[in-house]
GROMACS .gro file of C-alpha atoms in nm:
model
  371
    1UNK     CA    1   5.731  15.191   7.385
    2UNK     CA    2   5.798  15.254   7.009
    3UNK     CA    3   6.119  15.465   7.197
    4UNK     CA    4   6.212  15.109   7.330
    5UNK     CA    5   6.201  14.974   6.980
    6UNK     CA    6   6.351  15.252   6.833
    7UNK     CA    7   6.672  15.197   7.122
    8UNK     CA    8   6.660  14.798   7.049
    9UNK     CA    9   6.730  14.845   6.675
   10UNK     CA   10   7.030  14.998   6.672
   11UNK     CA   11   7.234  14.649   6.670
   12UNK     CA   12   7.538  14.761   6.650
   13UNK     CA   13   7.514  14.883   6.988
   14UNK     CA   14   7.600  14.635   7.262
   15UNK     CA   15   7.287  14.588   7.499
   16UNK     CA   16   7.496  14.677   7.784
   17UNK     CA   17   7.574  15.029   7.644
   18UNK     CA   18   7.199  15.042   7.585
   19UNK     CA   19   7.141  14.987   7.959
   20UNK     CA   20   7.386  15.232   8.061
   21UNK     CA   21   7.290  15.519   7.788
   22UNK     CA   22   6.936  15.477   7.901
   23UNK     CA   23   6.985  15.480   8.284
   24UNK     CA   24   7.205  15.793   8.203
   25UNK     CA   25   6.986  16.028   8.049
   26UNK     CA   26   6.675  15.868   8.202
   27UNK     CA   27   6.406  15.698   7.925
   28UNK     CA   28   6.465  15.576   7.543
   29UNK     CA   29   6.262  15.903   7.467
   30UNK     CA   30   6.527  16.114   7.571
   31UNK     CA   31   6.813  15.902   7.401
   32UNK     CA   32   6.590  15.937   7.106
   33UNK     CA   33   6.646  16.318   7.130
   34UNK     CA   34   6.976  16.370   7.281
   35UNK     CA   35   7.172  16.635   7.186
   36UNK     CA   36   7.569  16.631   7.071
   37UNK     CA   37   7.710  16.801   7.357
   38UNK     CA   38   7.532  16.488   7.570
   39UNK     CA   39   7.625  16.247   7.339
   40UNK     CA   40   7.988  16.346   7.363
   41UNK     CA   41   7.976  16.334   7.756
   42UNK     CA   42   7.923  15.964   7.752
   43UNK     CA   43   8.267  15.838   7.820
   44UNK     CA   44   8.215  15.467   7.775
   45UNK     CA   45   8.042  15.561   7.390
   46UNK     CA   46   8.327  15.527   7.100
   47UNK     CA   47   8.297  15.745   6.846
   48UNK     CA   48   8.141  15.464   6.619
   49UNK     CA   49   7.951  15.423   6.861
   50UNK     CA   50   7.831  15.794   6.876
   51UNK     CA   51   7.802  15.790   6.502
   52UNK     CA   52   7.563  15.498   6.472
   53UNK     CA   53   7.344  15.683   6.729
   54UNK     CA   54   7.299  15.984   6.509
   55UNK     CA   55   7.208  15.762   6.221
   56UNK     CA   56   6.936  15.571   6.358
   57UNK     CA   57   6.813  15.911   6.468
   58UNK     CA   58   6.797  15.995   6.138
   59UNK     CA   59   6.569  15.685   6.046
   60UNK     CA   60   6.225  15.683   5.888
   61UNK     CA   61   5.844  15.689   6.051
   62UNK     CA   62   5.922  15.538   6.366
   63UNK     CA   63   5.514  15.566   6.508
   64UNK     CA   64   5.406  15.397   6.167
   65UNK     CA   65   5.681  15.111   6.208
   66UNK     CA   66   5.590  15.060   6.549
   67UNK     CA   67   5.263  15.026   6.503
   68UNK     CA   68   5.293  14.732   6.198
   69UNK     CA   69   5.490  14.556   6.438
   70UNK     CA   70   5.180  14.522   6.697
   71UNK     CA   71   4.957  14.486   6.364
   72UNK     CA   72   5.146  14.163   6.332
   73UNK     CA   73   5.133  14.012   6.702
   74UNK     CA   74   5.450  14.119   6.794
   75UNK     CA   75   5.541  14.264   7.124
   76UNK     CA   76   5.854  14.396   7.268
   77UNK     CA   77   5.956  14.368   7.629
   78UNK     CA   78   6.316  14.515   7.725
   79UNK     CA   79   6.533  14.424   7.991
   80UNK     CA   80   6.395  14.687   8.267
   81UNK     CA   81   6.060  14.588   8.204
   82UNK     CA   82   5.904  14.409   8.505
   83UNK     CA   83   5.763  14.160   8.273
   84UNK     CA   84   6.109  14.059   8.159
   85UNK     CA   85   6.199  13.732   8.265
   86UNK     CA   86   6.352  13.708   8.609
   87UNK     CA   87   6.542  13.400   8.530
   88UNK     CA   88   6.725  13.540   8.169
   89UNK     CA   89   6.757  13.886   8.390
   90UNK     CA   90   6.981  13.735   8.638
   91UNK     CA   91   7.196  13.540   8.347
   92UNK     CA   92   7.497  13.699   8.233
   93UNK     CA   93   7.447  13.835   7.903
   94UNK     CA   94   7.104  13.882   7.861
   95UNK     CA   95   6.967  14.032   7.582
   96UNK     CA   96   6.839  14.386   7.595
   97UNK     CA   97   6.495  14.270   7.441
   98UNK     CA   98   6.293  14.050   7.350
   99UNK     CA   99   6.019  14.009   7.051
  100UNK     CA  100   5.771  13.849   7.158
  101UNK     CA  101   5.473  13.662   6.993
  102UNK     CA  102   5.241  13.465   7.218
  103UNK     CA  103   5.329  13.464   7.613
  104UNK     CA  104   5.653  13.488   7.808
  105UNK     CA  105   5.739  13.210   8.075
  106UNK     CA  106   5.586  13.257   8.381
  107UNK     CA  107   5.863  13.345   8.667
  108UNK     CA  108   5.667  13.081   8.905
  109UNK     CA  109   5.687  12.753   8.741
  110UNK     CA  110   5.919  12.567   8.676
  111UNK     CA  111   6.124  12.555   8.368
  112UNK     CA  112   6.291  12.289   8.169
  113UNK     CA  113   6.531  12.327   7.844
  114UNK     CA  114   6.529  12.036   7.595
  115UNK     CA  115   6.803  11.999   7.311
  116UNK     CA  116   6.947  11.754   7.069
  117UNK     CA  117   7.035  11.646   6.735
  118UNK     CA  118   6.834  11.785   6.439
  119UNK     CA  119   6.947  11.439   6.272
  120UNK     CA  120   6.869  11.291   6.544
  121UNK     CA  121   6.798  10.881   6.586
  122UNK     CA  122   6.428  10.730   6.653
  123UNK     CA  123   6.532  10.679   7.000
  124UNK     CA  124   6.608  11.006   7.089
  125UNK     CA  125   6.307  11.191   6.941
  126UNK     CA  126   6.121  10.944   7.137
  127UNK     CA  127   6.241  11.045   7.476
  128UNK     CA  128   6.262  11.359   7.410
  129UNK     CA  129   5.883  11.353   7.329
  130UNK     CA  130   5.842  11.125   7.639
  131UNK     CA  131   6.011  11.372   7.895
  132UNK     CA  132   5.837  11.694   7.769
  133UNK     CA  133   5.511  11.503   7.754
  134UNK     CA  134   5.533  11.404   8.095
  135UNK     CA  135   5.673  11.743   8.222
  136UNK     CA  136   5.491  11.916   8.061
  137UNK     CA  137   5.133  11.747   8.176
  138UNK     CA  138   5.266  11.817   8.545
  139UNK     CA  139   5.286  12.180   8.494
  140UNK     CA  140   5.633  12.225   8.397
  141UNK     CA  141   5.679  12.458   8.107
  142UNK     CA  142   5.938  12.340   7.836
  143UNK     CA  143   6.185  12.562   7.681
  144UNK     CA  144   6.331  12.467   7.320
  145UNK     CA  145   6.487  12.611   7.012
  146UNK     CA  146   6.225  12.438   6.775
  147UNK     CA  147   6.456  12.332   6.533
  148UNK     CA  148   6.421  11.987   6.310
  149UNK     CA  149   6.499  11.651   6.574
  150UNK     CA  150   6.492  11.676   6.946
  151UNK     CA  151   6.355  12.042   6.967
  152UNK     CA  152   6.109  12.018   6.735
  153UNK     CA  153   6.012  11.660   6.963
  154UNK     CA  154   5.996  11.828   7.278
  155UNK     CA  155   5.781  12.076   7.143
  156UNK     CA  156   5.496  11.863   6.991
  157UNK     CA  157   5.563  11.632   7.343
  158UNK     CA  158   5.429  11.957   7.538
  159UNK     CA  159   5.157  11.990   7.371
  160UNK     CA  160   5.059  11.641   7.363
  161UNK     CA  161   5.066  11.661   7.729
  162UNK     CA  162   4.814  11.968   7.737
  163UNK     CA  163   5.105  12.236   7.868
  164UNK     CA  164   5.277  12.493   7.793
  165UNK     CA  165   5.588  12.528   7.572
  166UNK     CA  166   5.803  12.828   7.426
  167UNK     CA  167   6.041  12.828   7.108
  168UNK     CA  168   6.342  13.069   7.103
  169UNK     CA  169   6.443  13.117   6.750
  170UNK     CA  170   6.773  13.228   6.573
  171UNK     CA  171   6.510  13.431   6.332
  172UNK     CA  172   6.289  13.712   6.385
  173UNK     CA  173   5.964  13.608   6.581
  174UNK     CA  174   5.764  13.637   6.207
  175UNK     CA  175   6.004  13.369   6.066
  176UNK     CA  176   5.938  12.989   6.054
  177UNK     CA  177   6.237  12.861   6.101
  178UNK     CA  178   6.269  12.534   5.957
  179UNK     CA  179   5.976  12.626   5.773
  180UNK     CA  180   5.841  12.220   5.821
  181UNK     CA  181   5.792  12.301   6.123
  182UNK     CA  182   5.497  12.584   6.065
  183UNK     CA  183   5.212  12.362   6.250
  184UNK     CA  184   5.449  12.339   6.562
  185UNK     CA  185   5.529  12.705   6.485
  186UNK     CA  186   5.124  12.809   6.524
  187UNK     CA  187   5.071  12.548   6.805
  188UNK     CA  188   5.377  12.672   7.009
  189UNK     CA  189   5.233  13.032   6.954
  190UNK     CA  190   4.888  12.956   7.127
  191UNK     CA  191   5.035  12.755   7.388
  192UNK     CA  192   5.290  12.971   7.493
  193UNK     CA  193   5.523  13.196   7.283
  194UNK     CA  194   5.748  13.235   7.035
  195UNK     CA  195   6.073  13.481   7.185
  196UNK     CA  196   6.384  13.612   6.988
  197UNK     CA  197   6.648  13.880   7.023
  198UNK     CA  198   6.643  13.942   6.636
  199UNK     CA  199   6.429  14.175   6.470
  200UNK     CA  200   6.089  14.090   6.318
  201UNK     CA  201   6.226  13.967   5.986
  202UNK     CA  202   6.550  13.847   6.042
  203UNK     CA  203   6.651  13.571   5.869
  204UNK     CA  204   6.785  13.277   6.046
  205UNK     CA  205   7.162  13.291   5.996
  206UNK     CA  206   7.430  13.067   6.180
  207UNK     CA  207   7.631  13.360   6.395
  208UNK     CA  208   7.271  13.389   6.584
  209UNK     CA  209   7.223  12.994   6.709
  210UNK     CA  210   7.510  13.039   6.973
  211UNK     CA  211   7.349  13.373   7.107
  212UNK     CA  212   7.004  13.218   7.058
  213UNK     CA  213   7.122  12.911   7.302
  214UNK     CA  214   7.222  13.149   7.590
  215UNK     CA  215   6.836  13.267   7.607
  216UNK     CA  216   6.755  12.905   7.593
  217UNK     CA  217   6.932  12.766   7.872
  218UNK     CA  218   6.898  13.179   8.093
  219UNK     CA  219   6.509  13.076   8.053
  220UNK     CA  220   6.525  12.748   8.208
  221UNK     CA  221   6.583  12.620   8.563
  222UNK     CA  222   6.762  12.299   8.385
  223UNK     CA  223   6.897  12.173   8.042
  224UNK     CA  224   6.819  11.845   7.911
  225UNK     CA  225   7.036  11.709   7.657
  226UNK     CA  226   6.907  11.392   7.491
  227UNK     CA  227   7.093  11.361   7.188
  228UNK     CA  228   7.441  11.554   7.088
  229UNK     CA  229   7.786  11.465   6.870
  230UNK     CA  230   8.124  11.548   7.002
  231UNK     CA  231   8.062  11.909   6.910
  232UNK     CA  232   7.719  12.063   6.857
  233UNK     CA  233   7.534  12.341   6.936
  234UNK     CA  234   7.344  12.089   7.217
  235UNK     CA  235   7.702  12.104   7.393
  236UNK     CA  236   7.749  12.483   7.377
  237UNK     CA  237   7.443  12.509   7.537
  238UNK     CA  238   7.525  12.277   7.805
  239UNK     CA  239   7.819  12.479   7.895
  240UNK     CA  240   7.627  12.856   7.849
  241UNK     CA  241   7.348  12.690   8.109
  242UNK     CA  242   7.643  12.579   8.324
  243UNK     CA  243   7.794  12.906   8.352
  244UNK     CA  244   7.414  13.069   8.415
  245UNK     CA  245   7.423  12.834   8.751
  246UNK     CA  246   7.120  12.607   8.555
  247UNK     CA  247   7.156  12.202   8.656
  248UNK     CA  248   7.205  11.979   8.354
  249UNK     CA  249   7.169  11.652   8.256
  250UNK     CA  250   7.220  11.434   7.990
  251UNK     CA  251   7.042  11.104   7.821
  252UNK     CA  252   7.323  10.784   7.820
  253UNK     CA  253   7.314  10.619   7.506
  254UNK     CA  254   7.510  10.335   7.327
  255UNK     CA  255   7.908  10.383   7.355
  256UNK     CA  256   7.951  10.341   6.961
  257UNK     CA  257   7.652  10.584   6.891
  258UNK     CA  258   7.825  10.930   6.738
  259UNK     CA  259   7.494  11.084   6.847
  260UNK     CA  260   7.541  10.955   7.202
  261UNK     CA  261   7.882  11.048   7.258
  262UNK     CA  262   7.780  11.443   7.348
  263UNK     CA  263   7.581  11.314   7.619
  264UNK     CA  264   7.792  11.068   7.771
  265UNK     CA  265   8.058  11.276   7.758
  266UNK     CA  266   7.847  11.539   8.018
  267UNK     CA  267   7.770  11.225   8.233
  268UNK     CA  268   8.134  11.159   8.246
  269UNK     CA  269   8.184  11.514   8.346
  270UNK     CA  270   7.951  11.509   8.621
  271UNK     CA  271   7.561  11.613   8.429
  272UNK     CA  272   7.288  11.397   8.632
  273UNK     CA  273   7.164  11.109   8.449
  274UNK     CA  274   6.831  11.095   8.230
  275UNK     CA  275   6.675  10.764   8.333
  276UNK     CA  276   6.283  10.886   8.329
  277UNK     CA  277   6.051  11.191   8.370
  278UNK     CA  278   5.952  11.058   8.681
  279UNK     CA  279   6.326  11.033   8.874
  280UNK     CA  280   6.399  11.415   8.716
  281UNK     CA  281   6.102  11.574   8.868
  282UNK     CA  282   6.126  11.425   9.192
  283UNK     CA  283   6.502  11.544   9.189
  284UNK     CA  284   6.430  11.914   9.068
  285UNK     CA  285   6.132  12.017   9.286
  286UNK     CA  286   6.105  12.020   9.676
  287UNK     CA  287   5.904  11.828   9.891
  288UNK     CA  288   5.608  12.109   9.948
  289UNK     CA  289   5.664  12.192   9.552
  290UNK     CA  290   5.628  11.848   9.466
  291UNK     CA  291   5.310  11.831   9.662
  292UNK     CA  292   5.128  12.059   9.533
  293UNK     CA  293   5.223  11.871   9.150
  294UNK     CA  294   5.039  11.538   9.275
  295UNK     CA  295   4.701  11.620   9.241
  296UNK     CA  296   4.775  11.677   8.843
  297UNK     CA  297   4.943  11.327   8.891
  298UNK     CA  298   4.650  11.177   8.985
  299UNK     CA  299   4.492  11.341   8.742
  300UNK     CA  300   4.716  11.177   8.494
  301UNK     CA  301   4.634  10.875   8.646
  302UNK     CA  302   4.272  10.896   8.572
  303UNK     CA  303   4.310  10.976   8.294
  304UNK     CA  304   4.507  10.625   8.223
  305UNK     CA  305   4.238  10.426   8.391
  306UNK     CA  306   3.980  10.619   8.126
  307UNK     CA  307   4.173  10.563   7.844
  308UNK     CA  308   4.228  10.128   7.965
  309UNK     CA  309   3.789  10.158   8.004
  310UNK     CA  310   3.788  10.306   7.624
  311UNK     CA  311   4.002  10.028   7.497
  312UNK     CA  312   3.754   9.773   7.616
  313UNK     CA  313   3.481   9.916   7.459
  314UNK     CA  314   3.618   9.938   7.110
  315UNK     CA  315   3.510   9.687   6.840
  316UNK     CA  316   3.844   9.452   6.735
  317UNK     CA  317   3.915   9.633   6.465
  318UNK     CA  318   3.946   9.944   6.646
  319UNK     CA  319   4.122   9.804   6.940
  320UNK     CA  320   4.427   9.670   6.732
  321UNK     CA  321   4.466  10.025   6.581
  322UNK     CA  322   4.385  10.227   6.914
  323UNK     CA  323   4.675   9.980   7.042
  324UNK     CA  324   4.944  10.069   6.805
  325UNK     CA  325   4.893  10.450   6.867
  326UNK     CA  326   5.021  10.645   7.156
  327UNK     CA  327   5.128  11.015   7.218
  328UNK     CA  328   5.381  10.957   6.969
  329UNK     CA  329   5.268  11.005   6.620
  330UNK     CA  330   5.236  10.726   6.404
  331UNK     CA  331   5.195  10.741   6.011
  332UNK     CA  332   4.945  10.488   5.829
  333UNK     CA  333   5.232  10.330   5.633
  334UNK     CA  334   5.352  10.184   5.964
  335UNK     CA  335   5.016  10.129   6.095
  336UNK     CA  336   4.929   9.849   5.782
  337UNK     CA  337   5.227   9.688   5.828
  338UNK     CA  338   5.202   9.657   6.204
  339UNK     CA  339   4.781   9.611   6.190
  340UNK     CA  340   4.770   9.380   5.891
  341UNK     CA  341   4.437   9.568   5.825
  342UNK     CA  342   4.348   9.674   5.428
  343UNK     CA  343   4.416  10.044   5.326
  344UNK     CA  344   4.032  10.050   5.279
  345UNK     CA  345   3.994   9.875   5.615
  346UNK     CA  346   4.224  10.055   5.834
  347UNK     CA  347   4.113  10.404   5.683
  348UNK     CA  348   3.716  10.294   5.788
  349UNK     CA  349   3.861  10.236   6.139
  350UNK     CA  350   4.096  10.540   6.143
  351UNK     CA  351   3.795  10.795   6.096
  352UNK     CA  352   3.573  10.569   6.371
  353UNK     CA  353   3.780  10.644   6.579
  354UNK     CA  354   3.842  10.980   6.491
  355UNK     CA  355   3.459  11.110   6.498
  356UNK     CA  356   3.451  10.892   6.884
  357UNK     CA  357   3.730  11.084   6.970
  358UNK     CA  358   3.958  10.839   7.067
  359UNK     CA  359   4.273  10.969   6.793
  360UNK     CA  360   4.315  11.235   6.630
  361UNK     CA  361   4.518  11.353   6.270
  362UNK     CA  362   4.810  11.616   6.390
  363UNK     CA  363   4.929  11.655   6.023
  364UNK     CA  364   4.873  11.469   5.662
  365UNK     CA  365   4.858  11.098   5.786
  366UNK     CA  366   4.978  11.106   6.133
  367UNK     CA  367   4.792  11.022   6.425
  368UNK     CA  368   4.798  11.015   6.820
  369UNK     CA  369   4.554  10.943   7.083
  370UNK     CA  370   4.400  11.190   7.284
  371UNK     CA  371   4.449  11.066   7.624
   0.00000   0.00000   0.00000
């Protein structure tokens, strides 16, 4: 394998020309040691091409760079690998490989891409948590770029819902990108994965978003937009997922919203209409797939009768908080102002609730329910 990483560093080499140099002489081993005369028998090679070869060949401890790069959690799967993902395998342009920390999507589930705004407005974080929370607590895994706004929503909104979510970053694997976002970063990790095509290290740099959204929207079986201007990234992806053969759809928001107009512009152009978690899934699985997705259902629907029970239980105080909180996170600014309760008082009732756990903290002063 460190052969494979060794082949997937030379960037100036398209990946296609990787595929084809490698199939031609057999493993990344032997590319690794192939000799001139072979090197200058590979007609589609420039001589740039040839030259950056030898260079890379020329490059430092390869075993001891390898091996810092599994030291650190970081696994590489290239594109003839059977663990590869089938979906980004059959998308044109796929990378040759991937870093990966944390787990790959799994082939058999379904697969859903959320993007947006990173200034994005209250309304469409919220749905964008909503959908991935729901989704997500149904078994379907969510695929997002975990940038500030709607991807960085859609993650935390799969985890709220207890699934399993996967961030594809314009970085290196090893780089927080934005770095706010370093709790979601760990979470995402040990819930699923973290994927790029850069190397460990890389810093995020704009050139890499575009190519970043391909993998996005190759990894997905459909692409939500819930937020997007006139032109934005959301929108390129849109049109990379509609080339791949993926379904997308778009939120409808208010006609004089600049934020909105992306979306409604897809709806105009024939994208299927966001209207709730529910109508999607029933529309993107079959009957027999569908099935076999109620039992969690139900299981979600237990677990709303328990959480009505715990509400009855709680002391006044208690129930007013454990009323304003959801599975969207709420800070205790807006919680005295909407509760009416003391700092002192509302603090008491916070950590009640905590230590019955009803609520819980997810970062300095925000809180959710559990169920």
């Amino acid at each position: 394998m460190k052969y494979e990483y060794w082949l997937s560093c030379i960037r100036p080499l398209a990946g296609k020309k990787k595929e084809l140099l490698r199939s031609s002489v057999g493993s990344a081993r032997d590319v690794y040691y192939i000799e001139e005369k072979k090197l200058r028998e590979m007609a589609f090679l420039t001589e740039k091409d040839r030259e950056t070869i030898r260079n890379f060949q020329k490059k430092g401890d390869l075993e001891t760079e390898y091996d810092r790069l599994l030291e650190r959690g970081i696994r590489l799967v290239a594109c003839h690998d059977p663990a590869y993902p089938r979906r980004l395998k059959r998308s044109a342009g796929y990378p040759y490989a991937l870093f990966v920390k944390g787990r790959l999507p799994d082939d058999d589930r379904l697969s859903v891409a959320i993007v947006g705004a990173r200034q994005c407005s209250a309304y469409g974080e919220r749905q964008a948590l909503r959908f991935a929370e729901y989704l997500a607590g149904r078994g379907v895994q969510i695929i997002s770029g975990m940038a500030r706004g709607i991807d960085g929503a859609a993650g935390r909104g799969a985890i709220n819902g207890g699934g399993d979510t996967y961030a594809v970053l314009g970085s290196g694997v090893d780089v927080c990108y934005p770095a706010q976002n370093r709790g979601l970063y760990a979470d995402i990790t040990n819930r699923g994965g973290i994927l790029s095509e850069q190397l460990p290290g890389t810093a995020p740099r704009k050139e890499h978003f575009p190519a970043r959204n391909r993998i996005i929207s190759g990894l997905a079986d459909a692409v939500l937009v819930m937020e997007a201007r006139e032109r934005s990234g959301s929108l390129i992806t849109a049109d990379m997922a509609l080339e791949q053969g993926r379904d997308v759809y778009a939120l409808p928001g208010p006609v004089d919203s600049t934020l909105s107009k992306g979306c409604n512009r897809l709806i105009r152009q024939g994208a299927g209409i966001l209207l709730g978690p529910e109508e999607l899934l029933e529309e993107m699985v079959s009957e027999p797939a569908l099935a076999a997705l109620l039992p969690g259902e139900r299981e979600g629907q237990r677990e709303c009768e328990k959480s009505d029970k715990n509400k009855k239980v709680l002391e006044s105080a208690e129930n007013i908080v454990y009323s304003c909180l959801g599975l969207y996170p709420r800070d205790t600014s807006s919680l005295l102002e909407e509760t009416g309760l003391s700092p002192a008082a509302l603090m008491e009732t916070l950590v009640a609730l905590q230590i019955r756990g009803y609520i819980k903290e997810i970062s300095k002063g925000y809180y959710i329910r559990t169920s």
